[in-house]
Amino acid sequence: MSSQRRPRPTRSHLVVGLLLLILVLSGVLAFQAHRAARAQQATAREALVGYAAMATNGLWVNGQEWVFQVLRNTMGAQAPGASGEVAVAPGKEAEGCACLLSGEPLARFDWSPSGLHLDTPGALAPAVAAYISDSLPAHPTARSGKVGFGLAFPRGSGVGLAFQVEQGANGKPARIAGMVARTRQFEPVFRAIVEHAALLPAVLLGPEGNEGSLSLAVTTPDGTPVFTSAHTDASEYRSAQALPLAFGGLLVRAAVRPDAIGRLVGGAVTRFPVPLPLAVLALSAVLVIIAMLQLRKEAELARLREDFVSGVSHELRTPLAQIRMFTETLLLGRVRSEAESRRSLEIIDQEARRLTQLVENVLRFARTNRGVSRVAPETANLAGEMLAAVEAFRPLAGARRAELRAEVQPGIIAAVDRDALRQILVNLLDNAVKYGPSGQRVTVGLALYGEAARLWVDDEGPGIPPADRERIFAPFYRAAREAGSAVGGSGIGLAVVRELVVLHGGRVWAQTAPGGGARMTVELPGAYIERPLVAAGDWAAA
């Protein structure tokens, strides 16, 4: 019982395995880095929202204390607490006192159960006067049962009321005295807070203070601005909180400025970036793909080289075997007549020509790959060179029972390398004879097209599919008609043709022949028709 041997792993397989392992490790590292980066970003976001909430709370606490002190100083009275809402430490004084309420009030009022008195009649809108008469006695400060100070902002009026309440014996307000000011006149209170009170720890704020890190705003319950900081950058890290109704229900807002985010969270960024490991993973994937493509290309080239060596070996073996066999026949005297002897010599000559052609192709291809292939153009009669090449190839064509026919326009002159031109024609003729049917007619043509000479070789074979007409000039490539043929080949003949034509500054292409086979066309630039010289007598006669 025979067991099938498993193929041994090659160096390419080991390299591919190593590359895939590196890719997997890069993926694992990138995934871990991705998770760590996301966790870091989440922590940074939570910290920034927390800083915004801390700043809002600081503005909320300081707002109550400072507003109470300003109201107490402005209204000219002393009180132990802020209407029961905020307890102020004994001896705390607001920096700036009453001057923080900028500008003159619109009016001063004095309300009692008997009615409302204004020091400037007609200075208030009827809705504001009605609010003082009807709604202010029901204000939480007025209903607290003790003497206190308060703020109120009638909705949609654009004004604020700063007032002091005196309670009666029945626990109801006996008197409410105060003043009416524009909403913006309360701004200095909060500006002083922002300038003098640290809403975040000093180590976070830096030398620029609150406004260097925060966007701050204070509005009335209906959204009328009271205070806005110098910077009002939009930020997703923000917080808001309303002061008690005793302080008008003012809404205080704080947000972390985008340009301060890096400093507050120790250099972390808020928008999740593509971390370096992900970039490394992408680069590793690209490198692995490139490496695998290169390995695949290397394997393909190795296979093509093997096919090339096999084809060349077959091409060399056949003529050598023929030469050896007929040489031995002649040496041993086994020929029966002079005709047989001559036939043996002709076959030896044919096979030697084939061998010479193959060796020249291999040498030319080797020089091309090394980048040392050169041509030495000189002025030549293309018709004569082509006919000489055709005659030299007739023995090889006759061996395959192919008929050669030449359609050459005489007198075409061009600068060509004679040896290279002969090799071009021989390779094209060999290609046509080798892959065409037995007994076919191969036509060689030459004509002038403008300032270029075109030479072509037509066969009567199956032709070349359009998809293969460019690829057949690549080294080692064999078209479908050639791959399915029993005829061997090295796969470099047409590659050598293209290289030699390009060195002449020309071009070569494949197309369909008029008879339905394949036509290989070569175009060489700088050609012209040679004009015959006119004798002196002819000039005189003219």
Coordinates of C-alpha atoms in Angstrom, one line a residue, residues 2-246:
S2 CA 1.6 3.3 -1.1
S3 CA 0.9 6.5 0.7
Q4 CA 0.7 9.8 -1.2
R5 CA 3.5 12.2 -0.2
R6 CA 2.5 15.6 1.0
P7 CA 4.1 18.5 -0.8
R8 CA 6.9 20.0 1.3
P9 CA 6.4 23.6 2.4
T10 CA 8.4 26.1 0.4
R11 CA 10.1 29.2 1.5
S12 CA 7.2 31.2 0.0
H13 CA 4.7 29.3 2.2
L14 CA 6.8 30.1 5.3
V15 CA 7.0 33.8 4.4
V16 CA 3.2 34.0 3.8
G17 CA 2.6 32.3 7.1
L18 CA 4.8 34.7 8.9
L19 CA 3.2 37.7 7.2
L20 CA -0.3 36.5 8.2
L21 CA 0.9 36.0 11.8
I22 CA 2.2 39.5 11.8
L23 CA -1.1 40.8 10.4
V24 CA -3.0 38.9 13.2
L25 CA -0.8 40.3 15.9
S26 CA -1.2 43.8 14.5
G27 CA -4.9 43.3 14.5
V28 CA -5.0 42.2 18.1
L29 CA -2.8 45.1 19.1
A30 CA -4.9 47.5 17.1
F31 CA -8.1 46.1 18.8
Q32 CA -6.6 46.5 22.3
A33 CA -5.4 50.0 21.4
H34 CA -8.8 50.8 20.0
R35 CA -10.6 49.7 23.2
A36 CA -8.1 51.7 25.3
A37 CA -8.5 54.8 23.2
R38 CA -12.3 54.6 23.4
A39 CA -12.1 54.1 27.2
Q40 CA -9.8 57.1 27.5
Q41 CA -12.1 59.2 25.3
A42 CA -15.1 58.2 27.4
T43 CA -13.2 59.1 30.6
A44 CA -12.2 62.4 29.1
R45 CA -15.8 63.2 28.1
E46 CA -17.1 62.4 31.5
A47 CA -14.4 64.6 33.1
L48 CA -15.2 67.5 30.8
V49 CA -18.9 67.2 31.5
G50 CA -18.1 67.1 35.2
Y51 CA -16.0 70.2 34.9
A52 CA -18.9 72.0 33.2
A53 CA -21.2 70.9 36.0
M54 CA -18.7 72.0 38.6
A55 CA -18.4 75.4 37.0
T56 CA -22.2 75.7 36.7
N57 CA -22.6 74.8 40.4
G58 CA -19.9 77.4 41.3
L59 CA -21.7 80.0 39.4
W60 CA -25.0 78.9 41.0
V61 CA -23.7 79.2 44.6
N62 CA -21.8 82.4 44.1
G63 CA -24.7 83.9 42.2
Q64 CA -27.0 83.5 45.1
E65 CA -24.5 84.8 47.6
W66 CA -23.4 87.8 45.5
V67 CA -26.9 88.7 44.4
F68 CA -28.1 88.6 48.0
Q69 CA -25.2 90.9 49.1
V70 CA -25.9 93.3 46.3
L71 CA -29.6 93.4 47.0
R72 CA -28.9 94.0 50.7
N73 CA -26.5 96.8 50.0
T74 CA -28.6 98.3 47.2
M75 CA -31.8 98.3 49.2
G76 CA -30.0 99.8 52.2
A77 CA -31.0 97.2 54.8
Q78 CA -29.4 94.4 56.7
A79 CA -30.7 90.9 56.9
P80 CA -29.5 87.6 58.4
G81 CA -30.3 85.4 55.4
A82 CA -31.5 85.4 51.8
S83 CA -35.2 85.0 52.3
G84 CA -34.7 81.6 53.7
E85 CA -33.2 80.3 50.5
V86 CA -29.5 81.1 51.1
A87 CA -27.6 81.5 54.4
V88 CA -24.8 84.0 54.0
A89 CA -21.7 83.8 56.2
P90 CA -21.6 86.6 58.7
G91 CA -19.5 89.5 57.6
K92 CA -19.5 88.5 53.9
E93 CA -19.7 91.6 51.7
A94 CA -20.1 91.7 48.0
E95 CA -17.2 93.2 46.2
G96 CA -18.5 96.4 44.5
C97 CA -21.6 96.8 46.6
A98 CA -24.5 98.6 45.1
C99 CA -22.5 99.9 42.2
L100 CA -22.7 96.5 40.6
L101 CA -26.3 97.4 39.6
S102 CA -25.1 99.7 36.8
G103 CA -27.1 102.7 35.6
E104 CA -30.2 104.5 37.0
P105 CA -33.3 102.4 37.6
L106 CA -36.3 103.0 35.4
A107 CA -38.5 103.6 38.4
R108 CA -38.8 103.0 42.2
F109 CA -41.9 101.5 43.6
D110 CA -43.6 101.1 47.0
W111 CA -46.4 98.6 47.3
S112 CA -48.7 98.1 50.3
P113 CA -52.1 96.5 50.5
S114 CA -53.6 99.9 50.0
G115 CA -52.0 100.3 46.6
L116 CA -48.9 100.8 44.4
H117 CA -46.9 104.0 44.4
L118 CA -44.3 104.9 41.7
D119 CA -41.8 107.6 42.0
T120 CA -42.0 108.1 38.2
P121 CA -45.6 107.6 37.1
G122 CA -46.0 106.3 33.6
A123 CA -42.4 105.0 33.4
L124 CA -43.4 101.4 33.5
A125 CA -45.4 99.3 31.1
P126 CA -48.9 98.5 32.4
A127 CA -48.0 94.8 32.4
V128 CA -45.0 95.4 34.7
A129 CA -47.1 97.6 37.0
A130 CA -49.8 94.9 37.1
Y131 CA -47.1 92.3 37.9
I132 CA -45.9 94.3 40.9
S133 CA -49.5 94.7 42.2
D134 CA -50.8 91.2 41.5
S135 CA -47.9 88.8 41.3
L136 CA -45.1 90.2 43.5
P137 CA -47.1 89.8 46.8
A138 CA -47.2 86.1 46.0
H139 CA -43.5 85.8 45.3
P140 CA -41.7 83.2 47.4
T141 CA -39.7 85.9 49.1
A142 CA -42.8 87.8 50.0
R143 CA -44.5 84.7 51.4
S144 CA -41.5 83.5 53.5
G145 CA -42.8 85.1 56.7
K146 CA -39.6 87.2 57.3
V147 CA -37.9 90.3 56.1
G148 CA -35.9 89.5 52.9
F149 CA -34.7 90.6 49.6
G150 CA -35.5 89.2 46.2
L151 CA -35.4 89.4 42.4
A152 CA -38.2 88.9 39.9
F153 CA -38.2 89.1 36.1
P154 CA -41.7 89.5 34.6
R155 CA -41.8 87.3 31.5
G156 CA -41.3 89.1 28.2
S157 CA -40.8 92.5 29.8
G158 CA -37.0 92.9 29.5
V159 CA -36.8 94.3 33.0
G160 CA -36.0 93.0 36.5
L161 CA -37.3 93.9 39.9
A162 CA -35.0 94.2 42.9
F163 CA -37.1 94.5 46.0
Q164 CA -37.2 94.3 49.9
V165 CA -40.2 92.8 51.8
E166 CA -41.5 93.8 55.2
Q167 CA -43.8 91.3 56.7
G168 CA -46.9 92.3 58.7
A169 CA -48.2 90.8 61.9
N170 CA -50.4 88.4 60.0
G171 CA -47.5 86.9 58.2
K172 CA -48.4 88.6 55.0
P173 CA -46.3 91.2 53.2
A174 CA -47.1 94.6 54.7
R175 CA -44.8 96.5 52.3
I176 CA -42.7 95.8 49.2
A177 CA -40.3 98.4 48.2
G178 CA -37.9 98.2 45.3
M179 CA -36.7 99.4 41.9
V180 CA -37.2 98.4 38.3
A181 CA -34.0 98.1 36.1
R182 CA -33.3 96.9 32.7
T183 CA -32.2 93.2 32.5
R184 CA -28.7 94.1 31.4
Q185 CA -28.2 96.3 34.5
F186 CA -27.8 93.1 36.6
E187 CA -24.8 92.0 34.4
P188 CA -22.0 93.5 36.6
V189 CA -23.0 91.2 39.5
F190 CA -22.2 88.1 37.4
R191 CA -19.2 89.7 35.7
A192 CA -17.7 90.4 39.1
I193 CA -18.3 86.7 40.1
V194 CA -16.5 85.5 36.9
E195 CA -13.6 87.9 37.5
H196 CA -13.1 87.3 41.2
A197 CA -14.5 83.8 42.0
A198 CA -12.7 80.6 40.8
L199 CA -15.4 78.3 39.3
L200 CA -12.9 75.5 38.8
P201 CA -9.7 74.7 40.7
A202 CA -6.9 77.2 40.0
V203 CA -4.6 74.4 38.7
L204 CA -7.1 73.8 35.9
L205 CA -8.0 77.4 35.1
G206 CA -4.5 78.7 34.5
P207 CA -3.5 82.4 34.4
E208 CA -6.5 83.4 32.1
G209 CA -9.1 82.6 34.8
N210 CA -12.6 81.4 34.3
E211 CA -13.1 82.8 30.8
G212 CA -9.9 81.2 29.6
S213 CA -11.5 77.8 30.0
L214 CA -15.2 78.4 30.1
S215 CA -18.0 79.8 28.2
L216 CA -20.5 81.3 30.7
A217 CA -24.0 82.8 30.4
V218 CA -26.9 83.9 32.6
T219 CA -30.4 84.3 31.3
T220 CA -33.8 85.0 32.7
P221 CA -36.4 82.2 32.8
D222 CA -37.7 83.4 29.4
G223 CA -34.3 83.4 27.8
T224 CA -33.5 87.1 28.0
P225 CA -29.6 87.5 28.3
V226 CA -28.3 88.9 31.6
F227 CA -24.7 88.1 31.3
T228 CA -22.5 86.5 28.5
S229 CA -18.8 85.8 28.8
A230 CA -16.3 87.1 26.2
H231 CA -16.1 83.7 24.6
T232 CA -19.3 81.9 23.6
D233 CA -17.9 78.9 21.8
A234 CA -20.2 76.0 21.0
S235 CA -19.4 73.0 23.0
E236 CA -20.9 69.6 23.7
Y237 CA -19.5 69.7 27.3
R238 CA -21.9 72.0 29.0
S239 CA -24.3 72.2 32.0
A240 CA -27.1 74.4 33.2
Q241 CA -28.8 75.1 36.5
A242 CA -31.5 77.5 37.7
L243 CA -31.2 79.8 40.7
P244 CA -34.0 79.6 43.3
L245 CA -37.1 81.7 42.6
A246 CA -36.1 84.1 45.3

